Amino acid sequence: PVDIAKVMDGSLCFGNGFGIKRCNQIQMKFPDFLDKFPEEDQLLELDGWSQKSIQKFKNGFAEFKNFISLLSS
C-alpha cells in the first residue's frame, strides 16, 4: 500500500513548511481525512499546529484531492 503521508508531502500541495511530520500527524489522527475534513479545533490539538498551519492545510486540500484523483485515473 501507498503511504498517504508521503504522497501528501511529495505533492507539494500544502506549501513550504508543511512537511512529512505534519502529514503523518494528519494520517495518524484522522485516517479518513480525505472523506471527512477535520474540524479546526481538532487540528489545533495536534502538536505544533497553529492557525497558520491549519490555513496551509485548508488551502492545499482541494489541490491535493485533485492530485490524488489524477494519480488514480
Tab-separated table of C-alpha atoms in Angstrom:
chain	number	residue	atom	x	y	z
A	1	PRO	CA	0.000	0.000	0.000
A	2	VAL	CA	0.997	3.584	-0.642
A	3	ASP	CA	1.813	5.771	2.381
A	4	ILE	CA	-0.604	8.701	2.002
A	5	ALA	CA	1.579	10.930	4.223
A	6	LYS	CA	4.486	10.523	1.802
A	7	VAL	CA	2.192	11.292	-1.137
A	8	MET	CA	0.938	14.405	0.678
A	9	ASP	CA	4.471	15.572	1.351
A	10	GLY	CA	5.662	14.805	-2.165
A	11	SER	CA	2.702	16.544	-3.800
A	12	LEU	CA	3.850	19.966	-2.528
A	13	CYS	CA	0.176	20.990	-2.423
A	14	PHE	CA	0.424	22.333	1.113
A	15	GLY	CA	3.339	24.706	0.646
A	16	ASN	CA	6.652	25.366	2.289
A	17	GLY	CA	6.987	24.245	5.897
A	18	PHE	CA	4.247	21.614	5.679
A	19	GLY	CA	6.384	18.516	5.708
A	20	ILE	CA	6.221	14.826	6.439
A	21	LYS	CA	5.772	15.362	10.199
A	22	ARG	CA	2.512	17.284	9.724
A	23	CYS	CA	1.360	14.833	7.048
A	24	ASN	CA	1.993	11.915	9.416
A	25	GLN	CA	0.063	13.678	12.169
A	26	ILE	CA	-2.950	14.072	9.873
A	27	GLN	CA	-2.777	10.470	8.687
A	28	MET	CA	-2.459	9.061	12.213
A	29	LYS	CA	-5.117	11.193	13.946
A	30	PHE	CA	-7.620	11.402	11.055
A	31	PRO	CA	-7.305	8.279	8.881
A	32	ASP	CA	-10.468	9.221	6.960
A	33	PHE	CA	-9.456	12.867	6.375
A	34	LEU	CA	-9.925	12.560	2.601
A	35	ASP	CA	-13.637	11.912	3.158
A	36	LYS	CA	-14.216	13.854	6.374
A	37	PHE	CA	-12.188	17.036	6.780
A	38	PRO	CA	-11.102	17.558	10.409
A	39	GLU	CA	-12.536	20.465	12.389
A	40	GLU	CA	-10.240	23.373	13.160
A	41	ASP	CA	-10.292	22.699	16.913
A	42	GLN	CA	-9.281	19.077	16.248
A	43	LEU	CA	-6.318	20.244	14.165
A	44	LEU	CA	-5.244	22.672	16.885
A	45	GLU	CA	-4.906	19.694	19.247
A	46	LEU	CA	-2.053	18.350	17.114
A	47	ASP	CA	1.415	19.073	18.490
A	48	GLY	CA	2.929	22.184	16.890
A	49	TRP	CA	-0.138	23.202	14.870
A	50	SER	CA	-1.253	26.830	14.675
A	51	GLN	CA	-3.724	28.861	12.657
A	52	LYS	CA	-1.026	29.262	10.016
A	53	SER	CA	-0.518	25.507	9.571
A	54	ILE	CA	-4.281	24.931	9.551
A	55	GLN	CA	-4.652	27.554	6.823
A	56	LYS	CA	-1.955	25.848	4.737
A	57	PHE	CA	-3.758	22.537	5.122
A	58	LYS	CA	-7.124	24.063	4.175
A	59	ASN	CA	-5.662	25.945	1.208
A	60	GLY	CA	-3.924	22.890	-0.221
A	61	PHE	CA	-6.633	20.314	0.462
A	62	ALA	CA	-8.655	20.725	-2.752
A	63	GLU	CA	-5.478	20.708	-4.825
A	64	PHE	CA	-4.320	17.547	-3.058
A	65	LYS	CA	-7.645	15.764	-3.664
A	66	ASN	CA	-7.323	16.703	-7.329
A	67	PHE	CA	-3.730	15.409	-7.342
A	68	ILE	CA	-4.913	12.097	-5.845
A	69	SER	CA	-7.679	11.742	-8.419
A	70	LEU	CA	-5.176	12.292	-11.240
A	71	LEU	CA	-2.933	9.561	-9.809
A	72	SER	CA	-5.757	7.067	-9.551
A	73	SER	CA	-7.132	7.621	-13.037
